mmCIF file of C-alpha atoms in Angstrom:
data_model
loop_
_atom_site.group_PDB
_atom_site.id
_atom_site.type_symbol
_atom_site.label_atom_id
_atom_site.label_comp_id
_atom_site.label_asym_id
_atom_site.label_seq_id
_atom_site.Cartn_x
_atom_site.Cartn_y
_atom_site.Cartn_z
ATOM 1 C CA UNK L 5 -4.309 -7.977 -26.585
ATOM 2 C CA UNK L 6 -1.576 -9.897 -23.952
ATOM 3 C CA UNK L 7 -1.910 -8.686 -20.837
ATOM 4 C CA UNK L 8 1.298 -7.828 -18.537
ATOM 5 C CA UNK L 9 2.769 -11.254 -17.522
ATOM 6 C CA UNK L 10 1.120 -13.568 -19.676
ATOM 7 C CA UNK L 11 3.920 -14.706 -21.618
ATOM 8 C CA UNK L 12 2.613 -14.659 -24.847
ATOM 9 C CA UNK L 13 3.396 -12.402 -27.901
ATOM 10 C CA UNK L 14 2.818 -12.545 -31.475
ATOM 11 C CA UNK L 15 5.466 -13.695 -33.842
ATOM 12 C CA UNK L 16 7.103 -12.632 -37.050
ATOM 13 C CA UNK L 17 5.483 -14.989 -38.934
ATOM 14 C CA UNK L 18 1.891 -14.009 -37.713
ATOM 15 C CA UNK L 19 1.395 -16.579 -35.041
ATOM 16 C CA UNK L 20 0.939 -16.581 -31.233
ATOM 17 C CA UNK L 21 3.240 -17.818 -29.138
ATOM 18 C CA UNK L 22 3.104 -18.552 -25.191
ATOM 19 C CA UNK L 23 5.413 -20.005 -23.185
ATOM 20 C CA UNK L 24 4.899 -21.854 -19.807
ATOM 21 C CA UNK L 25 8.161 -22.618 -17.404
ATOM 22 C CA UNK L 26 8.744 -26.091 -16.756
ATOM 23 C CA UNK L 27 11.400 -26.345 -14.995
ATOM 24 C CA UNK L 28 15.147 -25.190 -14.885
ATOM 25 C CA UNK L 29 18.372 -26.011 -16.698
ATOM 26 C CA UNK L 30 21.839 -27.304 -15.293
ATOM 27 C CA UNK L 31 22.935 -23.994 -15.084
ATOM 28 C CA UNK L 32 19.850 -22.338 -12.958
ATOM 29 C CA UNK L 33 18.366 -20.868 -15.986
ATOM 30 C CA UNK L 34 14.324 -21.232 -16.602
ATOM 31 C CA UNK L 35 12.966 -23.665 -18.930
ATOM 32 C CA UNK L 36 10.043 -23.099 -21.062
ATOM 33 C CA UNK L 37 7.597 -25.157 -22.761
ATOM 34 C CA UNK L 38 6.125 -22.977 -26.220
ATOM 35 C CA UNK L 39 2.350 -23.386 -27.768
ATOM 36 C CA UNK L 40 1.407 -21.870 -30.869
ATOM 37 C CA UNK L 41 -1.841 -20.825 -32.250
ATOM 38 C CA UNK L 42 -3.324 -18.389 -35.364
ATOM 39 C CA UNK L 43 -4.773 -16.117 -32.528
ATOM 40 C CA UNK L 44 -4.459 -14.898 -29.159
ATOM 41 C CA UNK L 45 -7.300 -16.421 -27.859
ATOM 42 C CA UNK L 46 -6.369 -19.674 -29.008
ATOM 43 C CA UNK L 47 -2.768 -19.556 -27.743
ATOM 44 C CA UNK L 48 -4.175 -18.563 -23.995
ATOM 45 C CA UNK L 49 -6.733 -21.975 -24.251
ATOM 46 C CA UNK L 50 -3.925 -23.755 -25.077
ATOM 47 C CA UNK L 51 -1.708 -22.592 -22.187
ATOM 48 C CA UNK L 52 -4.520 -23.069 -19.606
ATOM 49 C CA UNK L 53 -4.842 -26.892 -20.797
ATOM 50 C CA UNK L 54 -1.364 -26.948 -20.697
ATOM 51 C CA UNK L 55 -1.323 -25.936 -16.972
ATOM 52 C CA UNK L 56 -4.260 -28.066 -15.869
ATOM 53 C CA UNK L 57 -3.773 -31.205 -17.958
ATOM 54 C CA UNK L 58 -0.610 -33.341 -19.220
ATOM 55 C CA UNK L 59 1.918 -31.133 -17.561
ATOM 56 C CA UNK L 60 4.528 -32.501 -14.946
ATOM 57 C CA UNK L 61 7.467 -30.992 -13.262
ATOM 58 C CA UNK L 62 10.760 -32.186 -13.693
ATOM 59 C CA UNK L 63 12.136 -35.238 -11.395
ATOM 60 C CA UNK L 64 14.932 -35.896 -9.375
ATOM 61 C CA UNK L 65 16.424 -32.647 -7.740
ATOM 62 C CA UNK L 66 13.333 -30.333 -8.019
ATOM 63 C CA UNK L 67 10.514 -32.482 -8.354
ATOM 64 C CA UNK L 68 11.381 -34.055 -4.604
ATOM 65 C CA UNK L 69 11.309 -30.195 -2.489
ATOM 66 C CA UNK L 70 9.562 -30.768 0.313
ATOM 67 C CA UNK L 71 7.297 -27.882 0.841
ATOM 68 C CA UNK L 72 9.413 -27.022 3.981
ATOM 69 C CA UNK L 73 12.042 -26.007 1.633
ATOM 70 C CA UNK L 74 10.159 -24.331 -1.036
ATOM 71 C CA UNK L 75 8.768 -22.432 2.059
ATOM 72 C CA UNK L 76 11.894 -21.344 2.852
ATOM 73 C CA UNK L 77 13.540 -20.458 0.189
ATOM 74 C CA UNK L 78 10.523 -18.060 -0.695
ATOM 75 C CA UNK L 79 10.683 -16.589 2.935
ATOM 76 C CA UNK L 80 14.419 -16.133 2.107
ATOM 77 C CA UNK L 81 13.758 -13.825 -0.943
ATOM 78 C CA UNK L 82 10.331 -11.970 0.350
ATOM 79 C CA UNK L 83 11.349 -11.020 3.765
ATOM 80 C CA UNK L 84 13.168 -8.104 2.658
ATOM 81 C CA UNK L 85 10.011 -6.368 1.522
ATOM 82 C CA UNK L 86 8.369 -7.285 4.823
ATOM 83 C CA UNK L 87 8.235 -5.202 7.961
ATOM 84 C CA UNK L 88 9.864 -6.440 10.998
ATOM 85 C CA UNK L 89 6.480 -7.231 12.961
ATOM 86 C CA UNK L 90 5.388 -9.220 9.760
ATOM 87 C CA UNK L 91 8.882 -11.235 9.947
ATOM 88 C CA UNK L 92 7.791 -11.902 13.285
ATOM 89 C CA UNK L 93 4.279 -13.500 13.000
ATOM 90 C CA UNK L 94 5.063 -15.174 9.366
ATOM 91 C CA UNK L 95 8.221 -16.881 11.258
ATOM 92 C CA UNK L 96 5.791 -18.119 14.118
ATOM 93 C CA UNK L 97 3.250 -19.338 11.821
ATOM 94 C CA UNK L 98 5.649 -21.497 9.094
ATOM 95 C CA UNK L 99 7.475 -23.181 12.402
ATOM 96 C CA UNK L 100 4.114 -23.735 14.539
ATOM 97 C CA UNK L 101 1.337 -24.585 12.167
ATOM 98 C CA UNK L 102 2.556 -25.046 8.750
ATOM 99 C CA UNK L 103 5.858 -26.896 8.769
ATOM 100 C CA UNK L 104 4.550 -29.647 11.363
ATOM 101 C CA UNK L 105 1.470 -30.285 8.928
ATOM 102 C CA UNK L 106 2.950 -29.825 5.095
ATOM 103 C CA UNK L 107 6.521 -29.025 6.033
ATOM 104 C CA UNK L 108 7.814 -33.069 5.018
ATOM 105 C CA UNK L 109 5.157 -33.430 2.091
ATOM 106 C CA UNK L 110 6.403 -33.005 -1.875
ATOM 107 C CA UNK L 111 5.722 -29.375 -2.760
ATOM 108 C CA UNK L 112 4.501 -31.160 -6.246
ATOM 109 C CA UNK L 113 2.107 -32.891 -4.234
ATOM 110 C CA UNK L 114 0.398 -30.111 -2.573
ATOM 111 C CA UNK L 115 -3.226 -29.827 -3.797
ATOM 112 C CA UNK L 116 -5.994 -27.648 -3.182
ATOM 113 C CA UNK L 117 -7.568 -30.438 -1.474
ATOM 114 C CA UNK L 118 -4.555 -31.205 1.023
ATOM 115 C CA UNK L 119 -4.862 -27.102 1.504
ATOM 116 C CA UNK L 120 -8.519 -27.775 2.097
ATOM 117 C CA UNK L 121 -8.282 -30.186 4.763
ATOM 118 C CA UNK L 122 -5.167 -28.293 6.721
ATOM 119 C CA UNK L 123 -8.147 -25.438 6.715
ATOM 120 C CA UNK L 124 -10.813 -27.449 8.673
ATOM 121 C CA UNK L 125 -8.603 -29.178 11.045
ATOM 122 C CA UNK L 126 -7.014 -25.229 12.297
ATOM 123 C CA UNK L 127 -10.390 -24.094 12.581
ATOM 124 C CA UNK L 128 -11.709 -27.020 14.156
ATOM 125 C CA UNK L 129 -8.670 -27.690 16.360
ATOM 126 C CA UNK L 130 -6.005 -25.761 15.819
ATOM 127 C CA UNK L 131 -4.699 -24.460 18.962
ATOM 128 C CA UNK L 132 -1.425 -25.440 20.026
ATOM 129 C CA UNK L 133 -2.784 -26.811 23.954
ATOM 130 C CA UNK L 134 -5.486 -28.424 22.038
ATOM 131 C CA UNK L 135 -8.197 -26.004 23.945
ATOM 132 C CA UNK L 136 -10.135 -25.535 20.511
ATOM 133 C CA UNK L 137 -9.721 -24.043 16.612
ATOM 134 C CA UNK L 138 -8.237 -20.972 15.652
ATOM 135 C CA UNK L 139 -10.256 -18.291 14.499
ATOM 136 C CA UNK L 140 -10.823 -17.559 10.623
ATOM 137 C CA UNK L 141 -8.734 -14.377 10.383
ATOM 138 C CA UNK L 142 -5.339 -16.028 11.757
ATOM 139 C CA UNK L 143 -6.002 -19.508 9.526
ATOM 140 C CA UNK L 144 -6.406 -16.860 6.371
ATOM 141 C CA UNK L 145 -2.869 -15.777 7.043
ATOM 142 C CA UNK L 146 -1.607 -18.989 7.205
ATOM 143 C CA UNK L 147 -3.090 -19.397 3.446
ATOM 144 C CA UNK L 148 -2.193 -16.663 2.579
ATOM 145 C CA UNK L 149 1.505 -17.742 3.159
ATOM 146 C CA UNK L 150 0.746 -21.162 1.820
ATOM 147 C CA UNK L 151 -0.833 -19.551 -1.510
ATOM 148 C CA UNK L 152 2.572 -17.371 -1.874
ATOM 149 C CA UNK L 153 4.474 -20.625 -1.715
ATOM 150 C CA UNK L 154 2.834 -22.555 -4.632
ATOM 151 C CA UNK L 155 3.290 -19.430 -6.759
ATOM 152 C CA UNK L 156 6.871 -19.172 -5.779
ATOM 153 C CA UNK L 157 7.356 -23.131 -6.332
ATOM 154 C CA UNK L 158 5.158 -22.479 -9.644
ATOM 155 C CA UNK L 159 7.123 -19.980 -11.000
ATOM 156 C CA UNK L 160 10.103 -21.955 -10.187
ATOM 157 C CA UNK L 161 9.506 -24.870 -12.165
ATOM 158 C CA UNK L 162 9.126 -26.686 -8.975
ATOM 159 C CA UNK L 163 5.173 -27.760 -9.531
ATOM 160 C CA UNK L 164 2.509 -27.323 -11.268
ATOM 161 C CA UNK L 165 -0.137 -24.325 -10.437
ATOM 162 C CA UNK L 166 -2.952 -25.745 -8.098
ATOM 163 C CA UNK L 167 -5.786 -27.029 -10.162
ATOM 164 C CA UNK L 168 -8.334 -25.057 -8.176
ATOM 165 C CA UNK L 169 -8.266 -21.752 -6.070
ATOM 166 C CA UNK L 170 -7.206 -22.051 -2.603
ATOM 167 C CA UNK L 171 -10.704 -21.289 -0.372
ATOM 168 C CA UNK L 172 -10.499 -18.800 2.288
ATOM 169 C CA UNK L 173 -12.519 -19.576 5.517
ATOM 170 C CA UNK L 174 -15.547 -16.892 5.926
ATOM 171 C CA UNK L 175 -15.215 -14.395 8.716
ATOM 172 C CA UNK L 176 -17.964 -13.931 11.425
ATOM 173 C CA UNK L 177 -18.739 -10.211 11.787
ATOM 174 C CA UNK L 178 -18.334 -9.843 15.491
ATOM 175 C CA UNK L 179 -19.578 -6.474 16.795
ATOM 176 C CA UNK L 180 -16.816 -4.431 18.164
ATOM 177 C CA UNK L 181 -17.045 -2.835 21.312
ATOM 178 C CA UNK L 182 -17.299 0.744 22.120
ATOM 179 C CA UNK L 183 -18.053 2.871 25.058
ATOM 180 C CA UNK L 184 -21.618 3.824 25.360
ATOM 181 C CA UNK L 185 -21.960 8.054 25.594
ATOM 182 C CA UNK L 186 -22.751 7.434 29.188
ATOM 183 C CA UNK L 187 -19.322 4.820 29.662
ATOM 184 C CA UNK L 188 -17.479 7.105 27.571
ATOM 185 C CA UNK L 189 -18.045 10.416 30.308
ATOM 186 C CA UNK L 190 -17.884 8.272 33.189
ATOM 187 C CA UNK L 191 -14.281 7.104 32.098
ATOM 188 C CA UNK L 192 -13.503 11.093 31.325
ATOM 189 C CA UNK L 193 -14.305 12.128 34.419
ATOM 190 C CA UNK L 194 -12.354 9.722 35.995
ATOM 191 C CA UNK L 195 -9.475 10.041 33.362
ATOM 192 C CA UNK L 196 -8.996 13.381 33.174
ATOM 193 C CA UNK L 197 -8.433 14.109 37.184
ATOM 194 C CA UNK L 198 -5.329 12.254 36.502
ATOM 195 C CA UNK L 199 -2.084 13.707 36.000
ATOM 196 C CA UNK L 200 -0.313 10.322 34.974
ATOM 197 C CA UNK L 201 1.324 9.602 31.395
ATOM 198 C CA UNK L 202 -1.061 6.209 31.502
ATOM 199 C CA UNK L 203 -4.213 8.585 31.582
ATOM 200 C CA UNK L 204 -3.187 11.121 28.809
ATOM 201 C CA UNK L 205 -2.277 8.150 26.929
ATOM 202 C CA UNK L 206 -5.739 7.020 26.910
ATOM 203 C CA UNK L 207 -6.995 10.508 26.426
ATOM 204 C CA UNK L 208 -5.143 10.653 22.748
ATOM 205 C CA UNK L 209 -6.233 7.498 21.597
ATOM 206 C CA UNK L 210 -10.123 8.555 22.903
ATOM 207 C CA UNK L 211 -9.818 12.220 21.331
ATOM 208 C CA UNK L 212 -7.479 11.475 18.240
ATOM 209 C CA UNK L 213 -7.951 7.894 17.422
ATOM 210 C CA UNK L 214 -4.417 5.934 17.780
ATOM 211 C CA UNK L 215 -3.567 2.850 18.436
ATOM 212 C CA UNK L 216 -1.674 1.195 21.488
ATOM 213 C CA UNK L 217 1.145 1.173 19.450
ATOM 214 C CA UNK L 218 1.154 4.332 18.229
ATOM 215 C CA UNK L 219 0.421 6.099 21.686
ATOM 216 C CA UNK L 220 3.426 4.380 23.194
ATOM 217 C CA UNK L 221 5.808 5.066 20.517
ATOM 218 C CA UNK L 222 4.602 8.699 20.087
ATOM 219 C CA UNK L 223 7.482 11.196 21.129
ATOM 220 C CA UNK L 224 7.248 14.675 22.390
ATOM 221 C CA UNK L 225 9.070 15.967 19.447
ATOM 222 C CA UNK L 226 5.926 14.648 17.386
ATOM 223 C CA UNK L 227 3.521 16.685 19.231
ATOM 224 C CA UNK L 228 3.893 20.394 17.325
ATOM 225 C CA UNK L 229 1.536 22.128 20.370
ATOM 226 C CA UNK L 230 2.572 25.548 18.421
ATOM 227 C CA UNK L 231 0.852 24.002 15.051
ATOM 228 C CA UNK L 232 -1.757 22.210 16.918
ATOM 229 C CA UNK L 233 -0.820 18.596 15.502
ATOM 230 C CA UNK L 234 0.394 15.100 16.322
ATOM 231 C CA UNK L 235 2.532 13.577 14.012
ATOM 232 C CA UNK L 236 2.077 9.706 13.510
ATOM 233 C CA UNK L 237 5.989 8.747 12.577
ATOM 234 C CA UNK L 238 6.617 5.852 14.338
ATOM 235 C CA UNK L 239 4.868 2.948 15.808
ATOM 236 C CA UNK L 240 5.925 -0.358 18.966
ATOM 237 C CA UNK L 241 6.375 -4.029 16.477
ATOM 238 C CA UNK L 242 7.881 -7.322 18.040
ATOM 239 C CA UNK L 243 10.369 -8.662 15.780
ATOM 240 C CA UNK L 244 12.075 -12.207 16.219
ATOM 241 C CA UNK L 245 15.529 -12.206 18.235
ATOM 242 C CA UNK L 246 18.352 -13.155 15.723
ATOM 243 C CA UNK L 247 21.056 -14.143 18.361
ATOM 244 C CA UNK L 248 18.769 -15.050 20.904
ATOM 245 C CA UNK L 249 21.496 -14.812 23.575
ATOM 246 C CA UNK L 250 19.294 -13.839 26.283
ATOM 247 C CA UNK L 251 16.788 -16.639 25.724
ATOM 248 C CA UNK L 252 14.270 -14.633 23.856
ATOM 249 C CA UNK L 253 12.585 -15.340 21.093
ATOM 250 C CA UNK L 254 11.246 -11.888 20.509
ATOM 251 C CA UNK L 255 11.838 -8.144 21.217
ATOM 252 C CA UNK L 256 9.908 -4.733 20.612
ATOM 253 C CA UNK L 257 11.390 -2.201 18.580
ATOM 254 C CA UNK L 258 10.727 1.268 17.009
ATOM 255 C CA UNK L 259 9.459 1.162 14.172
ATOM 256 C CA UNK L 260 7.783 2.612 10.758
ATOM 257 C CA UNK L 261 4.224 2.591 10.637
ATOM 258 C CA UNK L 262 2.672 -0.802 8.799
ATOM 259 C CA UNK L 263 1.520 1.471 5.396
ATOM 260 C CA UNK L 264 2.659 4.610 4.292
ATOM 261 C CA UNK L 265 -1.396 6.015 4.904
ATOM 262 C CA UNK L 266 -0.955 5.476 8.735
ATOM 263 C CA UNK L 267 1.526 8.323 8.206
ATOM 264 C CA UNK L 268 -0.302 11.343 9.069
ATOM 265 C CA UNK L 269 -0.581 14.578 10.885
ATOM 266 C CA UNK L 270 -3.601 14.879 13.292
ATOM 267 C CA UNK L 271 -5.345 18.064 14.324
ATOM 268 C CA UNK L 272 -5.003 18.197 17.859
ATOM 269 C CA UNK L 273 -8.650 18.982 19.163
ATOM 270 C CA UNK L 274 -9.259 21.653 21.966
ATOM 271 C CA UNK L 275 -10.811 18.775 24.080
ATOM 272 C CA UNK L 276 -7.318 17.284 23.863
ATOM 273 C CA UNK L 277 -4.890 20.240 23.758
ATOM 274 C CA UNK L 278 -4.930 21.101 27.552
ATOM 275 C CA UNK L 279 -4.046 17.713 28.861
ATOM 276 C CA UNK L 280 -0.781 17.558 26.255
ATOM 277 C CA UNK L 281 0.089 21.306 27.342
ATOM 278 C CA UNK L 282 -0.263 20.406 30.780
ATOM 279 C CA UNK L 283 1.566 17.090 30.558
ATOM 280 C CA UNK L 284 4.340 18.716 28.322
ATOM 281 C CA UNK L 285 5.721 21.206 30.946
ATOM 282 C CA UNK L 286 6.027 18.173 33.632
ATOM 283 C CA UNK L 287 7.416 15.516 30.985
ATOM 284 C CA UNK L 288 10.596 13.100 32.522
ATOM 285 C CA UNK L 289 10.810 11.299 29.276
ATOM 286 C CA UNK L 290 10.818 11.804 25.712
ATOM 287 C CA UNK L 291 8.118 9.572 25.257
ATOM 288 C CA UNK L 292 4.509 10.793 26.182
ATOM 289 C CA UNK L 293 3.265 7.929 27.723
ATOM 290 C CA UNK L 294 6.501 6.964 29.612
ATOM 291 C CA UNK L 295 8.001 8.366 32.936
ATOM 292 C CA UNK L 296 11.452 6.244 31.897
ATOM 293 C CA UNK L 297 13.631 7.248 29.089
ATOM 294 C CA UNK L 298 12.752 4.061 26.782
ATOM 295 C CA UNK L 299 8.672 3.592 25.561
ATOM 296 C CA UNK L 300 6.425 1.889 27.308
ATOM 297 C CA UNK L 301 5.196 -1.977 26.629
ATOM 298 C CA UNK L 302 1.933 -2.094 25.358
ATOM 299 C CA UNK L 303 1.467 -4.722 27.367
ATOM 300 C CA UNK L 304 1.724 -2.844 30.152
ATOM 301 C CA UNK L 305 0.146 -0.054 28.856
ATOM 302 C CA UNK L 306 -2.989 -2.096 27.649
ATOM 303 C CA UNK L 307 -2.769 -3.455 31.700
ATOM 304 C CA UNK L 308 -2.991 -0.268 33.349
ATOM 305 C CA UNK L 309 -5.826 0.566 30.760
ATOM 306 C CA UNK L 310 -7.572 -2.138 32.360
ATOM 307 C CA UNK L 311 -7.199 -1.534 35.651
ATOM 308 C CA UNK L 312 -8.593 1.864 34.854
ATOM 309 C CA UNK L 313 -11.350 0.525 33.520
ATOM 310 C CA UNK L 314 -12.517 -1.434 36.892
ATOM 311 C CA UNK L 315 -12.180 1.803 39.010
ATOM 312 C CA UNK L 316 -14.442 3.441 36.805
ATOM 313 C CA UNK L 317 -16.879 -0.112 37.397
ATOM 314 C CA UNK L 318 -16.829 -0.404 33.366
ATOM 315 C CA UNK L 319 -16.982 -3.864 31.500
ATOM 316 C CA UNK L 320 -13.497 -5.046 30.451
ATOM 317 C CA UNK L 321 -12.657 -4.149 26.694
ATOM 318 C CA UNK L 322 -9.384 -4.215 24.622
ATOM 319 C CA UNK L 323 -7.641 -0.967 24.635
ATOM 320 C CA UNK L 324 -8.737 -0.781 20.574
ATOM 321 C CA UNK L 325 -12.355 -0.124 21.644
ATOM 322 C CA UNK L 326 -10.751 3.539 22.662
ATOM 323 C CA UNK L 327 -10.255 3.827 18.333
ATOM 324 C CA UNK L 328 -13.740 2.666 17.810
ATOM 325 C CA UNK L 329 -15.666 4.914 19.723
ATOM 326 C CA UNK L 330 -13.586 7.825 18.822
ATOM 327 C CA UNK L 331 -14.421 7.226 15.149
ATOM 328 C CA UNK L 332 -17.972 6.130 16.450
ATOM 329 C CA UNK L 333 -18.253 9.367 18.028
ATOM 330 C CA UNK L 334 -16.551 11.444 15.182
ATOM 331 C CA UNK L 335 -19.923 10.215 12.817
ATOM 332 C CA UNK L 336 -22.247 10.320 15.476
ATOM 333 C CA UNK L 337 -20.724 14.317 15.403
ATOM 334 C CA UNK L 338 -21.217 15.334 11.351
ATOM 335 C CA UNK L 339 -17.529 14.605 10.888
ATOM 336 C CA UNK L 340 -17.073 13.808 7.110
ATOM 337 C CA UNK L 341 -15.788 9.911 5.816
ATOM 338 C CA UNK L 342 -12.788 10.642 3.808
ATOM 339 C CA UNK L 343 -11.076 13.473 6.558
ATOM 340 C CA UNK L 344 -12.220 10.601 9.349
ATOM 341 C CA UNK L 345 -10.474 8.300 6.985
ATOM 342 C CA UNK L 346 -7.440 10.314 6.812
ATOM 343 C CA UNK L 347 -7.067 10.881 10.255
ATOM 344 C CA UNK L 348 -7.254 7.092 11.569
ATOM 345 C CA UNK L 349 -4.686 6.516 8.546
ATOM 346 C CA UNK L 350 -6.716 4.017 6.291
ATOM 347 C CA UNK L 351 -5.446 3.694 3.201
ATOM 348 C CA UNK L 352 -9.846 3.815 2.078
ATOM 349 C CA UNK L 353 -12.940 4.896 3.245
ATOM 350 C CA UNK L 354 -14.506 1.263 3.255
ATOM 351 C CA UNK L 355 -12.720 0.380 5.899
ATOM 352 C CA UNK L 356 -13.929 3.393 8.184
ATOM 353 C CA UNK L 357 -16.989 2.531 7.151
ATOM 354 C CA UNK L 358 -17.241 -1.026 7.322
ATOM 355 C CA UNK L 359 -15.035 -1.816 10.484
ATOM 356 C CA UNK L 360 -14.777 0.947 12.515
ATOM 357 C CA UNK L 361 -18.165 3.299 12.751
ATOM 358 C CA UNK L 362 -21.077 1.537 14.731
ATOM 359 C CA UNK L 363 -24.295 3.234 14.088
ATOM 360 C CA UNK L 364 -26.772 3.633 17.531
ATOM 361 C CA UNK L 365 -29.928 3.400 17.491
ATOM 362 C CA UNK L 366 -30.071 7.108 18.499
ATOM 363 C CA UNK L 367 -28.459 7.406 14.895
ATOM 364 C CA UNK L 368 -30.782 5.318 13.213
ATOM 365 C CA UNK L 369 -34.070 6.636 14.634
ATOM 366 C CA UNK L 370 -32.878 10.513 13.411
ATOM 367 C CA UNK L 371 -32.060 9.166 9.919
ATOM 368 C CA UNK L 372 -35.336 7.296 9.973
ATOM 369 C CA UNK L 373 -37.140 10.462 10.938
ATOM 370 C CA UNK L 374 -35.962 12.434 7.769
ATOM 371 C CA UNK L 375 -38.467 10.778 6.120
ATOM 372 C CA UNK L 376 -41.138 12.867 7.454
ATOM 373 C CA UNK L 377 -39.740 15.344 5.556
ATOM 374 C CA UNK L 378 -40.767 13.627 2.266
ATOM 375 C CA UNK L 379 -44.302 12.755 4.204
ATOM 376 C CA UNK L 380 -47.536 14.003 1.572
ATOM 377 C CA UNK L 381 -49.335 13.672 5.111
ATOM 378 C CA UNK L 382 -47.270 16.318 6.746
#
């Protein structure tokens, strides 16, 4: 049977028909190219060939885009389903990296080679002040934008679809830091003599798992202390300046959280309840982790973290390590997957798993030891 968006359905008179857009008419409309066959199989053989061998765009008007504007007529229509942060970084990455490298080049001469070799020159040397390549995560995006375009100039009749699949560069598995149990108290004890925003802001992300961005765009009015939970509503994204009449090319905003799973309600833990009592009847802002009525940079946040972290004479980490070894700590504690899941707001337990829980040795020698139980020796 056809499946959904195939373009091909059985006739009348028996046969199989598919259809394959090559190009447009004068009035904007699609054109399509038909092949017929007895049976379905046969009709989908015949499209693939079709695709892959013999077929050309049309000339002239479409067949000379330049990937530049293919790219931007795409951006034009998918924005709207992006968030603002997304906007943002996609913007940054067509003018910086792609544009200067495909941006003047036929989009109907883009192949999966060309693709290929735009790969291994950003990893190799990639970096705008020529310092080195860009790591395999932030050349993926790029690709990933690329990859929409050719579909986009596919589906418009503009090109044909790339003869092979575009190749995604392989990701080292670096380990992420955490605090060691021993790190982790010293940096409580120092923490929680404080009475600052800063230091309860750390406290949350340590004893509930949020992110920088989330801490300093979490409001009072999202902490029920009556119910016992935080509510995860909003989160800090920088978002390109339309107007730019200040000179900036960027601002921070409010907004939405990136999926609707890092919308939650966390349990506020009795470790963390006193602090957010305590802070609550001396708050000057609205914000938790501000003592001004707007939030708080993360920047500056993720700066005073820092500084923090040389008083207590511990190794300089990014403020996400504060995520990790909560969730580190949470399986190290008998805390299940899926509520652990849930509460960090992943939209599945793989990625708890996979990225975020570091098993210690500690952990591994105890699991090891169950085996004794199963001993014949014992």
């Amino acid at each position: 049977m056809p499946k959904r968006g195939e373009n091909i359905h059985k006739r009348k008179d028996g046969r199989w028909e598919g259809r394959l857009k090559i190009g447009k008419h004068p009035n904007g409309t699609t054109k399509y190219k038909s092949v017929y066959a007895k049976t379905y199989s046969e009709v989908k053989e015949k499209l693939s060939q079709a695709r892959h061998s013999g077929f050309e765009p049309e000339k002239g008007k479409h067949g000379n885009s330049l990937f530049s504007e293919v790219m931007s007529a795409w951006f034009t229509s998918a924005k709207f389903a992006m968030k603002g942060s997304t906007v943002y970084k996609y913007t940054y990455l067509m003018e910086r990296h792609i544009n200067p490298e495909l941006g003047a080049i036929r989009v109907c001469d883009i192949t999966s080679s060309l693709i290929g070799i735009f790969t291994e020159q950003k990893l190799r040397r990639g970096k705008l002040d020529g310092s080195g390549g860009l790591s395999a995560f932030y050349v993926k995006t790029m690709l990933y934008i690329i990859q929409a375009v050719m579909a986009f100039a596919c589906d418009e009749g503009l090109c044909p679809p790339l003869r092979t699949k575009i190749t995604m560069p392989a990701e080292r598995r670096k380990d992420i830091p955490i605090l060691s149990l021993e790190e982790q108290r010293r940096f409580e004890r120092y923490v929680v003599h404080k009475t600052g925003t800063t230091e309860l802001g750390m406290l949350i992300s340590l004893y509930a798992g949020l992110r920088i961005g989330e801490v300093c765009a979490l409001k009072w009015e999202d902490v029920d202390l009556k119910k016992g939970v935080i509510l995860i509503r909003h989160t800090i994204s920088r978002i390109k300046c339309e107007d730019n009449e200040d000179g900036r090319r960027s601002r921070l905003i409010l907004d939405s959280p990136k999926t609707d799973t890092s919308k939650r309600d966390i349990p506020i833990s009795s470790l963390l309840m006193p602090h957010l009592v305590k802070a609550r009847d001396t708050a000057c802002s609205s914000y938790v982790v501000s003592d001004r009525p707007g939030f708080l940079n993360p920047r500056t946040f993720a700066y005073r973290y820092h500084k923090v972290l040389g008083k207590c004479g511990l190794s300089i980490i990014n403020y996400h390590a504060l995520r990790h070894t909560f969730a580190t700590r949470c399986i190290e504690a008998g805390v299940d997957i899926k509520s652990l899941s849930e509460i960090l707001g992943h939209a599945n337990i793989s990625i708890t798993l996979n990225t975020y829980v570091h098993s210690s040795m500690e952990m591994k020698r105890t699991q090891l030891e169950k085996l004794s139980l199963l001993s014949a020796c014992e």
